[in-house]
Amino acid sequence: MAQVKPYNEEGSKKTQVAEMFDNISKRYDFLNHLLSMGIDKGWRKKVVKIVSATNPQKILDVATGTADLALALGKNIDADITGLDISAGMLEVGQQKVQSSGNKRINLVLGDGENLPFEENTFDAITVAFGVRNFENLQKGLTDIFRVLKPGGTFVVLEFSQPEKAPFKQFYNFYFKNILPGIGKMVSKDSRAYTYLPESVAAFPYGNAFLKELKNCGFTGNKVQTVTFGIASIYTAKK
């Protein structure tokens, strides 16, 4: 997997990803729903449905960001939910949303998705929405998620992929590479954040390639379903 960094500078991808999300945290939710035209909310509902079917008691949402998925899980599942993210700025916004929701069972923590601060076999279900492509070392991140997931537990990943059928493929590529970065730069005031997005998606091993990554890290029963013409994919796996 090619190493794509937000700012193309010296230093680790991890540090730059945290800096980037800190920079755009205050405008992230607005931009996220604007640029996806709200479709991302439907994708999260599908993830919630998959997780809900397993009746988990303890859930970990890695790369929780502003806690959109953690809140969606908490609204539909009676469970203790931990949201972890590397960006303090994103968590600050997320914490405000959690407090407004009144859900006392959601706890947000600052942490590294590749070095999870939890004991092994802790969680019944683990989710990651739009976060795995930001890992500095994908295999290390997946291996650590496997470690803290209980035997028989469910792992669900929602991540961007690439449409493969015309004409949607051509429309998507034009929008993603030409329109989205311009809007993102104008609203977020960060010239690189929304250029990094299509670059990181292009470098990410989606579809069968990601299923192979999951298998290599010990996961079983790995499956993928594409959503909205292949813009994104939902991966499910078991320990």
Short mmCIF file of C-alpha atoms in Angstrom, two decimals:
data_model
loop_
_atom_site.label_atom_id
_atom_site.label_comp_id
_atom_site.label_asym_id
_atom_site.label_seq_id
_atom_site.Cartn_x
_atom_site.Cartn_y
_atom_site.Cartn_z
CA MET A 1 0.00 0.00 0.00
CA ALA A 2 1.52 3.30 -1.07
CA GLN A 3 2.23 5.70 1.79
CA VAL A 4 0.20 8.87 1.26
CA LYS A 5 0.62 11.66 3.81
CA PRO A 6 -1.66 14.69 4.24
CA TYR A 7 1.13 17.25 4.00
CA ASN A 8 3.84 15.41 2.07
CA GLU A 9 6.44 16.50 4.60
CA GLU A 10 9.05 14.76 6.69
CA GLY A 11 7.60 13.05 9.72
CA SER A 12 5.13 10.26 10.32
CA LYS A 13 1.80 9.89 8.56
CA LYS A 14 0.22 9.39 11.99
CA THR A 15 1.32 12.79 13.24
CA GLN A 16 0.19 14.51 10.05
CA VAL A 17 -3.22 12.81 10.08
CA ALA A 18 -3.79 14.01 13.65
CA GLU A 19 -2.71 17.54 12.66
CA MET A 20 -4.96 17.54 9.60
CA PHE A 21 -8.05 16.49 11.52
CA ASP A 22 -7.28 18.98 14.28
CA ASN A 23 -7.13 21.68 11.59
CA ILE A 24 -10.49 20.83 10.01
CA SER A 25 -12.37 19.54 13.08
CA LYS A 26 -14.65 22.56 13.50
CA ARG A 27 -15.87 22.35 9.90
CA TYR A 28 -15.63 18.60 9.44
CA ASP A 29 -19.27 17.63 9.99
CA PHE A 30 -20.60 20.36 7.74
CA LEU A 31 -18.17 19.50 4.95
CA ASN A 32 -18.58 15.76 5.36
CA HIS A 33 -22.35 15.84 4.86
CA LEU A 34 -22.15 18.51 2.17
CA LEU A 35 -19.58 16.70 0.05
CA SER A 36 -21.29 13.32 0.40
CA MET A 37 -24.72 14.90 -0.10
CA GLY A 38 -25.83 13.15 3.08
CA ILE A 39 -25.38 9.67 1.62
CA ASP A 40 -22.89 8.78 4.37
CA LYS A 41 -25.72 8.72 6.94
CA GLY A 42 -27.36 5.82 5.09
CA TRP A 43 -24.06 3.96 5.01
CA ARG A 44 -23.70 4.27 8.77
CA LYS A 45 -27.23 2.91 9.23
CA LYS A 46 -26.17 -0.24 7.39
CA VAL A 47 -23.17 -0.62 9.73
CA VAL A 48 -25.42 -0.16 12.77
CA LYS A 49 -27.79 -2.86 11.47
CA ILE A 50 -24.92 -5.33 11.04
CA VAL A 51 -23.54 -4.64 14.52
CA SER A 52 -26.98 -4.65 16.15
CA ALA A 53 -27.67 -8.17 14.88
CA THR A 54 -24.82 -9.49 17.06
CA ASN A 55 -26.27 -8.06 20.31
CA PRO A 56 -22.95 -6.68 21.59
CA GLN A 57 -22.47 -5.47 25.17
CA LYS A 58 -19.21 -3.61 24.57
CA ILE A 59 -18.39 -1.78 21.32
CA LEU A 60 -15.24 0.03 20.23
CA ASP A 61 -15.43 2.61 17.44
CA VAL A 62 -11.89 3.23 16.19
CA ALA A 63 -11.14 6.56 14.43
CA THR A 64 -14.46 7.80 15.83
CA GLY A 65 -13.80 11.38 14.72
CA THR A 66 -16.73 13.57 15.76
CA ALA A 67 -18.54 10.46 17.00
CA ASP A 68 -21.17 10.16 14.24
CA LEU A 69 -21.01 6.36 14.16
CA ALA A 70 -20.66 6.01 17.94
CA LEU A 71 -23.82 8.10 18.37
CA ALA A 72 -25.69 6.11 15.72
CA LEU A 73 -24.68 2.87 17.44
CA GLY A 74 -25.71 4.25 20.84
CA LYS A 75 -29.09 5.34 19.54
CA ASN A 76 -29.94 1.85 18.33
CA ILE A 77 -27.97 -0.56 20.54
CA ASP A 78 -28.06 -0.94 24.33
CA ALA A 79 -24.31 -1.24 24.88
CA ASP A 80 -21.27 0.44 26.38
CA ILE A 81 -19.54 2.26 23.52
CA THR A 82 -15.98 3.57 23.46
CA GLY A 83 -14.99 5.95 20.68
CA LEU A 84 -11.26 6.36 20.13
CA ASP A 85 -9.50 8.89 17.92
CA ILE A 86 -6.01 10.31 17.44
CA SER A 87 -7.28 13.89 16.96
CA ALA A 88 -8.09 15.89 20.09
CA GLY A 89 -9.85 18.49 17.94
CA MET A 90 -12.26 15.95 16.46
CA LEU A 91 -12.96 14.46 19.89
CA GLU A 92 -13.74 17.90 21.30
CA VAL A 93 -16.50 18.31 18.70
CA GLY A 94 -17.62 14.73 19.27
CA GLN A 95 -17.81 15.20 23.03
CA GLN A 96 -20.16 18.14 22.60
CA LYS A 97 -22.43 15.98 20.44
CA VAL A 98 -22.34 13.11 22.93
CA GLN A 99 -23.28 15.44 25.79
CA SER A 100 -26.14 16.89 23.75
CA SER A 101 -27.43 13.36 23.03
CA GLY A 102 -27.70 12.57 26.73
CA ASN A 103 -26.25 9.07 26.16
CA LYS A 104 -24.22 8.22 29.28
CA ARG A 105 -22.87 4.98 27.84
CA ILE A 106 -20.66 6.58 25.17
CA ASN A 107 -17.12 7.36 26.27
CA LEU A 108 -14.64 9.13 23.97
CA VAL A 109 -10.90 8.66 24.47
CA LEU A 110 -7.78 10.04 22.81
CA GLY A 111 -5.65 7.23 21.45
CA ASP A 112 -3.81 5.57 18.60
CA GLY A 113 -5.74 3.06 16.51
CA GLU A 114 -2.55 1.10 15.91
CA ASN A 115 -1.69 0.89 19.63
CA LEU A 116 -5.03 0.44 21.33
CA PRO A 117 -4.96 1.09 25.11
CA PHE A 118 -7.13 -1.93 25.94
CA GLU A 119 -6.64 -5.50 27.13
CA GLU A 120 -6.97 -8.32 24.64
CA ASN A 121 -10.42 -9.88 24.15
CA THR A 122 -12.25 -6.79 25.49
CA PHE A 123 -14.90 -5.88 22.89
CA ASP A 124 -17.82 -7.79 21.37
CA ALA A 125 -17.82 -5.59 18.27
CA ILE A 126 -15.39 -3.10 16.74
CA THR A 127 -16.16 -0.60 14.00
CA VAL A 128 -14.09 1.76 11.86
CA ALA A 129 -15.74 4.29 9.55
CA PHE A 130 -13.45 6.03 7.06
CA GLY A 131 -10.43 5.44 9.27
CA VAL A 132 -8.43 2.41 8.15
CA ARG A 133 -6.97 4.15 5.11
CA ASN A 134 -5.45 6.71 7.51
CA PHE A 135 -3.46 4.07 9.40
CA GLU A 136 0.27 4.52 9.01
CA ASN A 137 0.70 0.75 9.12
CA LEU A 138 -2.51 -1.00 8.02
CA GLN A 139 -1.42 -4.46 9.12
CA LYS A 140 -0.39 -3.22 12.56
CA GLY A 141 -3.74 -1.47 13.02
CA LEU A 142 -5.77 -4.50 11.94
CA THR A 143 -3.67 -6.83 14.10
CA ASP A 144 -4.23 -4.68 17.19
CA ILE A 145 -7.97 -4.52 16.50
CA PHE A 146 -7.94 -8.33 16.26
CA ARG A 147 -6.15 -8.47 19.62
CA VAL A 148 -8.77 -6.48 21.57
CA LEU A 149 -11.77 -8.13 19.85
CA LYS A 150 -13.32 -11.04 21.75
CA PRO A 151 -13.27 -14.51 20.15
CA GLY A 152 -16.41 -14.71 18.00
CA GLY A 153 -16.61 -10.90 17.95
CA THR A 154 -17.57 -8.88 14.89
CA PHE A 155 -15.41 -6.32 13.08
CA VAL A 156 -17.12 -3.93 10.64
CA VAL A 157 -15.29 -1.46 8.40
CA LEU A 158 -16.91 1.29 6.33
CA GLU A 159 -14.44 2.77 3.89
CA PHE A 160 -14.30 4.54 0.57
CA SER A 161 -13.65 2.36 -2.47
CA GLN A 162 -13.64 3.08 -6.18
CA PRO A 163 -16.60 2.67 -8.59
CA GLU A 164 -15.67 0.36 -11.44
CA LYS A 165 -18.59 0.69 -13.86
CA ALA A 166 -19.13 3.44 -16.44
CA PRO A 167 -20.50 6.07 -16.58
CA PHE A 168 -20.60 6.50 -12.79
CA LYS A 169 -16.88 5.75 -12.54
CA GLN A 170 -16.01 8.73 -14.75
CA PHE A 171 -18.44 11.08 -12.96
CA TYR A 172 -17.15 10.01 -9.55
CA ASN A 173 -13.49 10.41 -10.51
CA PHE A 174 -14.10 13.91 -11.89
CA TYR A 175 -16.04 15.01 -8.79
CA PHE A 176 -13.61 13.40 -6.35
CA LYS A 177 -10.47 14.80 -7.97
CA ASN A 178 -11.66 18.18 -9.29
CA ILE A 179 -14.74 19.43 -7.45
CA LEU A 180 -14.38 18.04 -3.92
CA PRO A 181 -10.84 19.35 -3.19
CA GLY A 182 -11.83 22.88 -4.24
CA ILE A 183 -14.91 23.00 -2.02
CA GLY A 184 -12.99 21.36 0.82
CA LYS A 185 -10.16 23.87 0.61
CA MET A 186 -12.53 26.83 0.49
CA VAL A 187 -14.60 25.76 3.51
CA SER A 188 -11.98 24.05 5.69
CA LYS A 189 -9.18 26.57 5.00
CA ASP A 190 -6.79 23.61 4.79
CA SER A 191 -5.30 23.36 1.30
CA ARG A 192 -4.23 19.72 1.69
CA ALA A 193 -6.97 17.97 3.67
CA TYR A 194 -9.37 17.41 0.77
CA THR A 195 -6.60 16.72 -1.71
CA TYR A 196 -5.31 14.02 0.63
CA LEU A 197 -8.78 12.42 0.63
CA PRO A 198 -8.84 11.26 -3.02
CA GLU A 199 -5.12 10.44 -2.87
CA SER A 200 -5.59 8.21 0.18
CA VAL A 201 -8.62 6.50 -1.38
CA ALA A 202 -6.67 5.82 -4.58
CA ALA A 203 -3.87 4.22 -2.55
CA PHE A 204 -6.14 2.07 -0.38
CA PRO A 205 -6.44 -1.68 -1.14
CA TYR A 206 -10.22 -1.93 -1.44
CA GLY A 207 -12.47 -4.89 -2.23
CA ASN A 208 -10.79 -8.27 -2.47
CA ALA A 209 -7.41 -6.73 -1.67
CA PHE A 210 -8.69 -5.55 1.73
CA LEU A 211 -10.33 -8.92 2.37
CA LYS A 212 -6.87 -10.43 1.91
CA GLU A 213 -5.43 -7.96 4.44
CA LEU A 214 -8.10 -9.04 6.95
CA LYS A 215 -7.32 -12.72 6.37
CA ASN A 216 -3.59 -12.09 6.82
CA CYS A 217 -4.32 -10.52 10.22
CA GLY A 218 -6.30 -13.53 11.43
CA PHE A 219 -9.90 -12.54 10.67
CA THR A 220 -12.31 -15.14 9.29
CA GLY A 221 -15.63 -15.12 7.43
CA ASN A 222 -14.55 -11.92 5.70
CA LYS A 223 -17.18 -10.36 3.42
CA VAL A 224 -17.62 -7.14 1.48
CA GLN A 225 -20.68 -5.33 0.13
CA THR A 226 -20.45 -2.20 -1.98
CA VAL A 227 -22.82 0.72 -1.45
CA THR A 228 -23.91 3.53 -3.79
CA PHE A 229 -22.34 2.20 -7.02
CA GLY A 230 -19.10 1.31 -5.24
CA ILE A 231 -18.31 4.73 -3.74
CA ALA A 232 -17.87 2.94 -0.43
CA SER A 233 -17.69 -0.62 0.84
CA ILE A 234 -18.72 -2.31 4.08
CA TYR A 235 -16.49 -5.14 5.25
CA THR A 236 -17.50 -7.63 7.94
CA ALA A 237 -15.19 -10.07 9.66
CA LYS A 238 -15.05 -12.34 12.71
CA LYS A 239 -12.36 -13.32 15.20
#
